[in-house]
């Protein structure tokens, strides 16, 4: 019922809806309407109220309503089943728990993560309402060694989606998206596989949307769309990312063709042409980033002139 009320208010964002109207439309008492409004406010939603005019969600409110995403989304299977959680430890961990029974393309979406995970056991700061915290369960019929390209497809999808809204994001191979040189989005791909066959992939995407204050250790290296002047709603970003992703992902899974995604990773690369460090178990090795190969590897040239394809891992500038 709470979600229905939220949906109702969201439909008339910026204008008041009377308590009487809500109670009639949803078949609940005025007292119940009041109780649900209180619960929503306690959860952190800003709902304005006036004794004469009723209740209103402010025009700038960014409320995530799964049914709104479902009805606007133009995909065949990606995001067609949505598991929405107001608060969860990590959408990736939740997606892994449900993966074996979940349909291909199931989306796990949360308003808040209490233990968001980054790569290399790092934490991912995921404040309530401030970003897109989502994970897709994917069940591609491809060999496990071909799965790493899916991370690049996800990065290309985020960059293309943001382009639709006028944000010129760069891709830092293999899985960071930068805006104005700072990290805007991270991708964490986890896989359960046998030697020859993938059981499932959980593709986690975190995009900072409206965060204005980051923890001290992230202040100089992270940013959000709002901080860079892009006022977007999470719903619109999610829809755009899923649509871009489905097109490129389906092409790859069906025909092995990742050329569109890899082309975008090249075109929007923050590394190609720059001096970087390749970070491996043996330390940080200086190199120049030359290209991204057709298979999605980073082609680098070391100081001794040798050229190598870096298959996966960390690089820094
Ligand atoms: C990184 O850059 O280190 C990867 C960050 C990935 C964050 C996303 S947010 C949604 C999903 N759930 C998680 O716990 N992590 C990913």
PDB file of C-alpha atoms in Angstrom, residues 2-261:
ATOM      1  CA  UNK A   2       2.855   2.381   0.842  1.00  0.00           C
ATOM      2  CA  UNK A   3       4.237   1.875  -2.651  1.00  0.00           C
ATOM      3  CA  UNK A   4       0.795   2.551  -4.170  1.00  0.00           C
ATOM      4  CA  UNK A   5       0.548   5.827  -2.260  1.00  0.00           C
ATOM      5  CA  UNK A   6       4.025   6.804  -3.376  1.00  0.00           C
ATOM      6  CA  UNK A   7       3.093   5.970  -6.959  1.00  0.00           C
ATOM      7  CA  UNK A   8       0.019   8.117  -6.626  1.00  0.00           C
ATOM      8  CA  UNK A   9       1.958  11.096  -5.303  1.00  0.00           C
ATOM      9  CA  UNK A  10       4.685  10.602  -7.903  1.00  0.00           C
ATOM     10  CA  UNK A  11       2.103  10.810 -10.706  1.00  0.00           C
ATOM     11  CA  UNK A  12       1.228  14.332  -9.599  1.00  0.00           C
ATOM     12  CA  UNK A  13       4.669  15.426  -8.457  1.00  0.00           C
ATOM     13  CA  UNK A  14       4.666  19.140  -7.655  1.00  0.00           C
ATOM     14  CA  UNK A  15       0.904  19.353  -7.029  1.00  0.00           C
ATOM     15  CA  UNK A  16      -1.165  18.529  -3.999  1.00  0.00           C
ATOM     16  CA  UNK A  17      -3.396  15.442  -3.873  1.00  0.00           C
ATOM     17  CA  UNK A  18      -6.112  15.475  -1.232  1.00  0.00           C
ATOM     18  CA  UNK A  19      -6.189  12.820   1.483  1.00  0.00           C
ATOM     19  CA  UNK A  20      -9.817  12.224   0.544  1.00  0.00           C
ATOM     20  CA  UNK A  21      -8.943  11.511  -3.073  1.00  0.00           C
ATOM     21  CA  UNK A  22      -6.195   9.078  -2.073  1.00  0.00           C
ATOM     22  CA  UNK A  23      -8.467   7.298   0.398  1.00  0.00           C
ATOM     23  CA  UNK A  24     -11.223   6.927  -2.225  1.00  0.00           C
ATOM     24  CA  UNK A  25      -8.919   5.779  -5.015  1.00  0.00           C
ATOM     25  CA  UNK A  26      -7.111   3.228  -2.883  1.00  0.00           C
ATOM     26  CA  UNK A  27     -10.119   2.163  -0.811  1.00  0.00           C
ATOM     27  CA  UNK A  28      -8.530   2.914   2.575  1.00  0.00           C
ATOM     28  CA  UNK A  29      -9.567   5.218   5.416  1.00  0.00           C
ATOM     29  CA  UNK A  30      -8.229   8.771   5.809  1.00  0.00           C
ATOM     30  CA  UNK A  31      -6.562   7.618   9.030  1.00  0.00           C
ATOM     31  CA  UNK A  32      -4.768   4.867   7.105  1.00  0.00           C
ATOM     32  CA  UNK A  33      -3.605   7.408   4.507  1.00  0.00           C
ATOM     33  CA  UNK A  34      -2.203   9.540   7.330  1.00  0.00           C
ATOM     34  CA  UNK A  35      -0.461   6.527   8.874  1.00  0.00           C
ATOM     35  CA  UNK A  36       1.190   5.542   5.585  1.00  0.00           C
ATOM     36  CA  UNK A  37       2.325   9.138   4.995  1.00  0.00           C
ATOM     37  CA  UNK A  38       3.933   9.137   8.418  1.00  0.00           C
ATOM     38  CA  UNK A  39       5.672   5.825   7.674  1.00  0.00           C
ATOM     39  CA  UNK A  40       6.959   7.174   4.356  1.00  0.00           C
ATOM     40  CA  UNK A  41       8.289  10.311   6.062  1.00  0.00           C
ATOM     41  CA  UNK A  42       9.953   8.188   8.735  1.00  0.00           C
ATOM     42  CA  UNK A  43      11.693   6.320   5.913  1.00  0.00           C
ATOM     43  CA  UNK A  44      13.120   9.612   4.691  1.00  0.00           C
ATOM     44  CA  UNK A  45      10.720  10.670   1.928  1.00  0.00           C
ATOM     45  CA  UNK A  46       9.965  14.382   1.818  1.00  0.00           C
ATOM     46  CA  UNK A  47       6.207  14.705   1.588  1.00  0.00           C
ATOM     47  CA  UNK A  48       4.756  18.170   2.001  1.00  0.00           C
ATOM     48  CA  UNK A  49       1.296  18.476   3.512  1.00  0.00           C
ATOM     49  CA  UNK A  50      -1.298  21.161   3.962  1.00  0.00           C
ATOM     50  CA  UNK A  51      -4.448  20.679   5.991  1.00  0.00           C
ATOM     51  CA  UNK A  52      -6.600  22.095   3.179  1.00  0.00           C
ATOM     52  CA  UNK A  53      -4.853  20.788   0.061  1.00  0.00           C
ATOM     53  CA  UNK A  54      -3.507  17.383   1.093  1.00  0.00           C
ATOM     54  CA  UNK A  55      -0.121  15.856   0.296  1.00  0.00           C
ATOM     55  CA  UNK A  56       2.570  16.582  -2.273  1.00  0.00           C
ATOM     56  CA  UNK A  57       5.871  15.173  -3.425  1.00  0.00           C
ATOM     57  CA  UNK A  58       8.113  18.104  -4.323  1.00  0.00           C
ATOM     58  CA  UNK A  59       8.876  18.464  -8.026  1.00  0.00           C
ATOM     59  CA  UNK A  60      12.571  17.664  -7.461  1.00  0.00           C
ATOM     60  CA  UNK A  61      11.851  14.438  -5.509  1.00  0.00           C
ATOM     61  CA  UNK A  62      13.632  11.448  -7.047  1.00  0.00           C
ATOM     62  CA  UNK A  63      11.528   8.478  -6.009  1.00  0.00           C
ATOM     63  CA  UNK A  64      12.231   4.986  -7.322  1.00  0.00           C
ATOM     64  CA  UNK A  65       9.035   3.148  -8.204  1.00  0.00           C
ATOM     65  CA  UNK A  66       9.569  -0.230  -9.890  1.00  0.00           C
ATOM     66  CA  UNK A  67       6.216  -0.186 -11.718  1.00  0.00           C
ATOM     67  CA  UNK A  68       7.199   3.127 -13.344  1.00  0.00           C
ATOM     68  CA  UNK A  69      10.426   1.597 -14.591  1.00  0.00           C
ATOM     69  CA  UNK A  70       8.624  -1.513 -15.851  1.00  0.00           C
ATOM     70  CA  UNK A  71       6.041   0.458 -17.778  1.00  0.00           C
ATOM     71  CA  UNK A  72       8.556   2.751 -19.497  1.00  0.00           C
ATOM     72  CA  UNK A  73      11.325   0.271 -20.161  1.00  0.00           C
ATOM     73  CA  UNK A  74      11.698  -0.812 -23.780  1.00  0.00           C
ATOM     74  CA  UNK A  75      13.594  -4.111 -23.424  1.00  0.00           C
ATOM     75  CA  UNK A  76      12.813  -7.758 -24.058  1.00  0.00           C
ATOM     76  CA  UNK A  77      14.256  -9.382 -20.957  1.00  0.00           C
ATOM     77  CA  UNK A  78      16.750  -7.117 -19.217  1.00  0.00           C
ATOM     78  CA  UNK A  79      14.993  -5.527 -16.230  1.00  0.00           C
ATOM     79  CA  UNK A  80      11.645  -7.158 -17.022  1.00  0.00           C
ATOM     80  CA  UNK A  81      11.611  -8.653 -13.511  1.00  0.00           C
ATOM     81  CA  UNK A  82      12.504  -6.208 -10.794  1.00  0.00           C
ATOM     82  CA  UNK A  83      13.304  -7.060  -7.186  1.00  0.00           C
ATOM     83  CA  UNK A  84      13.134  -3.714  -5.387  1.00  0.00           C
ATOM     84  CA  UNK A  85      14.535  -3.330  -1.890  1.00  0.00           C
ATOM     85  CA  UNK A  86      14.365  -0.157   0.149  1.00  0.00           C
ATOM     86  CA  UNK A  87      17.493  -1.148   2.016  1.00  0.00           C
ATOM     87  CA  UNK A  88      19.847  -4.085   1.561  1.00  0.00           C
ATOM     88  CA  UNK A  89      23.434  -4.920   2.461  1.00  0.00           C
ATOM     89  CA  UNK A  90      24.504  -5.258  -1.190  1.00  0.00           C
ATOM     90  CA  UNK A  91      22.432  -5.747  -4.347  1.00  0.00           C
ATOM     91  CA  UNK A  92      25.208  -8.006  -5.696  1.00  0.00           C
ATOM     92  CA  UNK A  93      25.007 -10.259  -2.624  1.00  0.00           C
ATOM     93  CA  UNK A  94      21.214 -10.346  -2.804  1.00  0.00           C
ATOM     94  CA  UNK A  95      21.322 -11.108  -6.531  1.00  0.00           C
ATOM     95  CA  UNK A  96      23.703 -14.012  -5.853  1.00  0.00           C
ATOM     96  CA  UNK A  97      21.299 -15.415  -3.252  1.00  0.00           C
ATOM     97  CA  UNK A  98      18.382 -15.471  -5.686  1.00  0.00           C
ATOM     98  CA  UNK A  99      20.380 -16.132  -8.869  1.00  0.00           C
ATOM     99  CA  UNK A 100      19.815 -19.858  -9.273  1.00  0.00           C
ATOM    100  CA  UNK A 101      16.029 -19.401  -9.350  1.00  0.00           C
ATOM    101  CA  UNK A 102      15.955 -15.971 -10.993  1.00  0.00           C
ATOM    102  CA  UNK A 103      15.091 -15.419 -14.637  1.00  0.00           C
ATOM    103  CA  UNK A 104      17.780 -14.185 -17.009  1.00  0.00           C
ATOM    104  CA  UNK A 105      17.833 -10.380 -16.880  1.00  0.00           C
ATOM    105  CA  UNK A 106      16.318 -10.034 -13.388  1.00  0.00           C
ATOM    106  CA  UNK A 107      17.140  -6.647 -11.873  1.00  0.00           C
ATOM    107  CA  UNK A 108      17.867  -6.222  -8.177  1.00  0.00           C
ATOM    108  CA  UNK A 109      17.498  -2.560  -7.316  1.00  0.00           C
ATOM    109  CA  UNK A 110      17.877  -0.798  -3.976  1.00  0.00           C
ATOM    110  CA  UNK A 111      17.295   2.661  -2.609  1.00  0.00           C
ATOM    111  CA  UNK A 112      20.139   2.170  -0.148  1.00  0.00           C
ATOM    112  CA  UNK A 113      22.978  -0.300   0.423  1.00  0.00           C
ATOM    113  CA  UNK A 114      24.329  -0.700   3.934  1.00  0.00           C
ATOM    114  CA  UNK A 115      27.360  -2.714   2.820  1.00  0.00           C
ATOM    115  CA  UNK A 116      27.865  -1.828  -0.830  1.00  0.00           C
ATOM    116  CA  UNK A 117      30.841  -3.695  -2.279  1.00  0.00           C
ATOM    117  CA  UNK A 118      33.522  -2.425  -4.613  1.00  0.00           C
ATOM    118  CA  UNK A 119      36.296  -4.318  -6.359  1.00  0.00           C
ATOM    119  CA  UNK A 120      39.286  -5.593  -4.396  1.00  0.00           C
ATOM    120  CA  UNK A 121      37.216  -5.890  -1.205  1.00  0.00           C
ATOM    121  CA  UNK A 122      36.703  -2.152  -1.077  1.00  0.00           C
ATOM    122  CA  UNK A 123      33.485  -0.633   0.246  1.00  0.00           C
ATOM    123  CA  UNK A 124      31.119   1.245  -2.067  1.00  0.00           C
ATOM    124  CA  UNK A 125      29.390   4.194  -0.416  1.00  0.00           C
ATOM    125  CA  UNK A 126      25.670   3.926  -1.265  1.00  0.00           C
ATOM    126  CA  UNK A 127      23.568   6.504   0.585  1.00  0.00           C
ATOM    127  CA  UNK A 128      19.784   6.265   0.532  1.00  0.00           C
ATOM    128  CA  UNK A 129      18.236   7.841  -2.537  1.00  0.00           C
ATOM    129  CA  UNK A 130      21.544   9.264  -3.794  1.00  0.00           C
ATOM    130  CA  UNK A 131      22.466   6.844  -6.530  1.00  0.00           C
ATOM    131  CA  UNK A 132      21.635   3.928  -8.777  1.00  0.00           C
ATOM    132  CA  UNK A 133      22.544   0.779  -6.853  1.00  0.00           C
ATOM    133  CA  UNK A 134      21.592  -2.162  -9.015  1.00  0.00           C
ATOM    134  CA  UNK A 135      22.619  -5.676 -10.053  1.00  0.00           C
ATOM    135  CA  UNK A 136      21.533  -7.760 -13.015  1.00  0.00           C
ATOM    136  CA  UNK A 137      21.361 -11.547 -12.934  1.00  0.00           C
ATOM    137  CA  UNK A 138      22.530 -12.820 -16.328  1.00  0.00           C
ATOM    138  CA  UNK A 139      22.633 -16.347 -17.660  1.00  0.00           C
ATOM    139  CA  UNK A 140      24.505 -16.188 -20.954  1.00  0.00           C
ATOM    140  CA  UNK A 141      25.191 -19.333 -22.883  1.00  0.00           C
ATOM    141  CA  UNK A 142      28.855 -18.522 -23.504  1.00  0.00           C
ATOM    142  CA  UNK A 143      32.165 -19.940 -22.295  1.00  0.00           C
ATOM    143  CA  UNK A 144      33.319 -18.533 -18.928  1.00  0.00           C
ATOM    144  CA  UNK A 145      36.506 -17.041 -20.418  1.00  0.00           C
ATOM    145  CA  UNK A 146      34.379 -14.770 -22.609  1.00  0.00           C
ATOM    146  CA  UNK A 147      32.522 -13.234 -19.665  1.00  0.00           C
ATOM    147  CA  UNK A 148      34.907 -10.348 -18.934  1.00  0.00           C
ATOM    148  CA  UNK A 149      33.688  -8.528 -22.052  1.00  0.00           C
ATOM    149  CA  UNK A 150      30.303  -8.169 -20.322  1.00  0.00           C
ATOM    150  CA  UNK A 151      31.895  -5.685 -17.917  1.00  0.00           C
ATOM    151  CA  UNK A 152      33.017  -3.604 -20.893  1.00  0.00           C
ATOM    152  CA  UNK A 153      29.529  -3.800 -22.383  1.00  0.00           C
ATOM    153  CA  UNK A 154      28.137  -2.508 -19.074  1.00  0.00           C
ATOM    154  CA  UNK A 155      30.612   0.379 -19.025  1.00  0.00           C
ATOM    155  CA  UNK A 156      29.785   1.258 -22.625  1.00  0.00           C
ATOM    156  CA  UNK A 157      26.062   1.157 -21.772  1.00  0.00           C
ATOM    157  CA  UNK A 158      26.453   3.542 -18.846  1.00  0.00           C
ATOM    158  CA  UNK A 159      28.545   5.950 -20.932  1.00  0.00           C
ATOM    159  CA  UNK A 160      26.061   5.877 -23.850  1.00  0.00           C
ATOM    160  CA  UNK A 161      23.099   6.237 -21.493  1.00  0.00           C
ATOM    161  CA  UNK A 162      24.647   9.299 -19.863  1.00  0.00           C
ATOM    162  CA  UNK A 163      25.357  10.756 -23.272  1.00  0.00           C
ATOM    163  CA  UNK A 164      21.579  10.714 -23.904  1.00  0.00           C
ATOM    164  CA  UNK A 165      21.323  13.222 -21.035  1.00  0.00           C
ATOM    165  CA  UNK A 166      24.226  15.385 -22.146  1.00  0.00           C
ATOM    166  CA  UNK A 167      26.872  14.053 -19.718  1.00  0.00           C
ATOM    167  CA  UNK A 168      30.211  13.344 -21.417  1.00  0.00           C
ATOM    168  CA  UNK A 169      31.493  10.434 -19.344  1.00  0.00           C
ATOM    169  CA  UNK A 170      34.817   8.697 -19.976  1.00  0.00           C
ATOM    170  CA  UNK A 171      35.537   4.993 -19.521  1.00  0.00           C
ATOM    171  CA  UNK A 172      38.581   3.999 -17.518  1.00  0.00           C
ATOM    172  CA  UNK A 173      39.193   0.452 -18.713  1.00  0.00           C
ATOM    173  CA  UNK A 174      38.002  -1.991 -17.585  1.00  0.00           C
ATOM    174  CA  UNK A 175      35.226  -0.906 -15.260  1.00  0.00           C
ATOM    175  CA  UNK A 176      35.172   2.680 -14.039  1.00  0.00           C
ATOM    176  CA  UNK A 177      33.202   5.545 -15.491  1.00  0.00           C
ATOM    177  CA  UNK A 178      34.587   9.020 -14.917  1.00  0.00           C
ATOM    178  CA  UNK A 179      33.065  12.460 -15.162  1.00  0.00           C
ATOM    179  CA  UNK A 180      35.383  15.473 -15.145  1.00  0.00           C
ATOM    180  CA  UNK A 181      38.215  13.084 -14.262  1.00  0.00           C
ATOM    181  CA  UNK A 182      36.549  11.767 -11.105  1.00  0.00           C
ATOM    182  CA  UNK A 183      34.871   8.436 -10.506  1.00  0.00           C
ATOM    183  CA  UNK A 184      31.132   8.520 -11.128  1.00  0.00           C
ATOM    184  CA  UNK A 185      30.318   4.866 -11.536  1.00  0.00           C
ATOM    185  CA  UNK A 186      31.837   1.511 -10.672  1.00  0.00           C
ATOM    186  CA  UNK A 187      31.029  -1.939 -12.006  1.00  0.00           C
ATOM    187  CA  UNK A 188      31.481  -5.158 -10.087  1.00  0.00           C
ATOM    188  CA  UNK A 189      30.986  -8.361 -12.070  1.00  0.00           C
ATOM    189  CA  UNK A 190      30.823 -11.651 -10.189  1.00  0.00           C
ATOM    190  CA  UNK A 191      30.428 -15.071 -11.755  1.00  0.00           C
ATOM    191  CA  UNK A 192      29.548 -18.602 -10.748  1.00  0.00           C
ATOM    192  CA  UNK A 193      30.722 -21.064 -13.373  1.00  0.00           C
ATOM    193  CA  UNK A 194      31.792 -24.634 -14.130  1.00  0.00           C
ATOM    194  CA  UNK A 195      34.778 -25.271 -16.404  1.00  0.00           C
ATOM    195  CA  UNK A 196      32.707 -25.009 -19.574  1.00  0.00           C
ATOM    196  CA  UNK A 197      29.497 -23.313 -18.551  1.00  0.00           C
ATOM    197  CA  UNK A 198      28.351 -20.190 -16.710  1.00  0.00           C
ATOM    198  CA  UNK A 199      25.758 -20.759 -13.971  1.00  0.00           C
ATOM    199  CA  UNK A 200      25.132 -17.047 -13.616  1.00  0.00           C
ATOM    200  CA  UNK A 201      26.767 -13.661 -13.705  1.00  0.00           C
ATOM    201  CA  UNK A 202      25.850 -10.882 -11.307  1.00  0.00           C
ATOM    202  CA  UNK A 203      26.598  -7.534 -12.876  1.00  0.00           C
ATOM    203  CA  UNK A 204      26.568  -4.761 -10.263  1.00  0.00           C
ATOM    204  CA  UNK A 205      26.465  -1.135 -11.311  1.00  0.00           C
ATOM    205  CA  UNK A 206      26.731   1.803  -8.932  1.00  0.00           C
ATOM    206  CA  UNK A 207      26.203   5.350 -10.236  1.00  0.00           C
ATOM    207  CA  UNK A 208      26.491   8.397  -7.986  1.00  0.00           C
ATOM    208  CA  UNK A 209      23.511  10.540  -8.922  1.00  0.00           C
ATOM    209  CA  UNK A 210      22.855  13.252  -6.332  1.00  0.00           C
ATOM    210  CA  UNK A 211      25.568  12.816  -3.694  1.00  0.00           C
ATOM    211  CA  UNK A 212      27.000  16.200  -2.774  1.00  0.00           C
ATOM    212  CA  UNK A 213      29.237  15.174   0.128  1.00  0.00           C
ATOM    213  CA  UNK A 214      31.522  12.145  -0.063  1.00  0.00           C
ATOM    214  CA  UNK A 215      33.464  10.615   2.841  1.00  0.00           C
ATOM    215  CA  UNK A 216      36.901  12.218   3.355  1.00  0.00           C
ATOM    216  CA  UNK A 217      38.824   9.487   1.553  1.00  0.00           C
ATOM    217  CA  UNK A 218      36.671   9.861  -1.596  1.00  0.00           C
ATOM    218  CA  UNK A 219      36.278  13.648  -1.656  1.00  0.00           C
ATOM    219  CA  UNK A 220      38.992  14.264  -4.254  1.00  0.00           C
ATOM    220  CA  UNK A 221      38.450  11.212  -6.416  1.00  0.00           C
ATOM    221  CA  UNK A 222      34.670  10.684  -6.600  1.00  0.00           C
ATOM    222  CA  UNK A 223      31.869  12.736  -8.049  1.00  0.00           C
ATOM    223  CA  UNK A 224      28.155  12.565  -8.812  1.00  0.00           C
ATOM    224  CA  UNK A 225      26.027  13.710 -11.723  1.00  0.00           C
ATOM    225  CA  UNK A 226      24.530  16.457  -9.572  1.00  0.00           C
ATOM    226  CA  UNK A 227      27.959  17.700  -8.479  1.00  0.00           C
ATOM    227  CA  UNK A 228      28.857  18.138 -12.129  1.00  0.00           C
ATOM    228  CA  UNK A 229      25.636  20.008 -12.861  1.00  0.00           C
ATOM    229  CA  UNK A 230      23.467  17.187 -14.260  1.00  0.00           C
ATOM    230  CA  UNK A 231      20.120  17.004 -12.484  1.00  0.00           C
ATOM    231  CA  UNK A 232      18.730  13.620 -13.480  1.00  0.00           C
ATOM    232  CA  UNK A 233      16.245  11.186 -11.998  1.00  0.00           C
ATOM    233  CA  UNK A 234      17.473   7.717 -11.139  1.00  0.00           C
ATOM    234  CA  UNK A 235      14.563   6.123 -12.953  1.00  0.00           C
ATOM    235  CA  UNK A 236      15.541   7.708 -16.273  1.00  0.00           C
ATOM    236  CA  UNK A 237      19.169   6.683 -15.881  1.00  0.00           C
ATOM    237  CA  UNK A 238      18.234   3.084 -15.041  1.00  0.00           C
ATOM    238  CA  UNK A 239      15.945   2.797 -18.056  1.00  0.00           C
ATOM    239  CA  UNK A 240      18.559   4.228 -20.419  1.00  0.00           C
ATOM    240  CA  UNK A 241      21.342   1.981 -19.070  1.00  0.00           C
ATOM    241  CA  UNK A 242      19.215  -1.178 -19.313  1.00  0.00           C
ATOM    242  CA  UNK A 243      18.125  -0.398 -22.869  1.00  0.00           C
ATOM    243  CA  UNK A 244      21.658   0.325 -24.037  1.00  0.00           C
ATOM    244  CA  UNK A 245      22.906  -2.770 -22.235  1.00  0.00           C
ATOM    245  CA  UNK A 246      20.363  -5.174 -23.686  1.00  0.00           C
ATOM    246  CA  UNK A 247      21.166  -4.222 -27.263  1.00  0.00           C
ATOM    247  CA  UNK A 248      24.937  -4.668 -26.949  1.00  0.00           C
ATOM    248  CA  UNK A 249      24.739  -7.656 -24.606  1.00  0.00           C
ATOM    249  CA  UNK A 250      22.324  -9.560 -26.874  1.00  0.00           C
ATOM    250  CA  UNK A 251      24.549  -8.951 -29.895  1.00  0.00           C
ATOM    251  CA  UNK A 252      27.515 -10.346 -27.980  1.00  0.00           C
ATOM    252  CA  UNK A 253      25.762 -13.374 -26.525  1.00  0.00           C
ATOM    253  CA  UNK A 254      24.013 -14.315 -29.777  1.00  0.00           C
ATOM    254  CA  UNK A 255      26.754 -13.654 -32.327  1.00  0.00           C
ATOM    255  CA  UNK A 256      29.944 -13.013 -30.361  1.00  0.00           C
ATOM    256  CA  UNK A 257      29.981  -9.454 -31.696  1.00  0.00           C
ATOM    257  CA  UNK A 258      31.065  -6.897 -29.100  1.00  0.00           C
ATOM    258  CA  UNK A 259      32.248  -4.359 -31.659  1.00  0.00           C
ATOM    259  CA  UNK A 260      29.753  -1.639 -30.716  1.00  0.00           C
ATOM    260  CA  UNK A 261      30.656  -1.809 -27.024  1.00  0.00           C
TER     261      UNK A 261
END
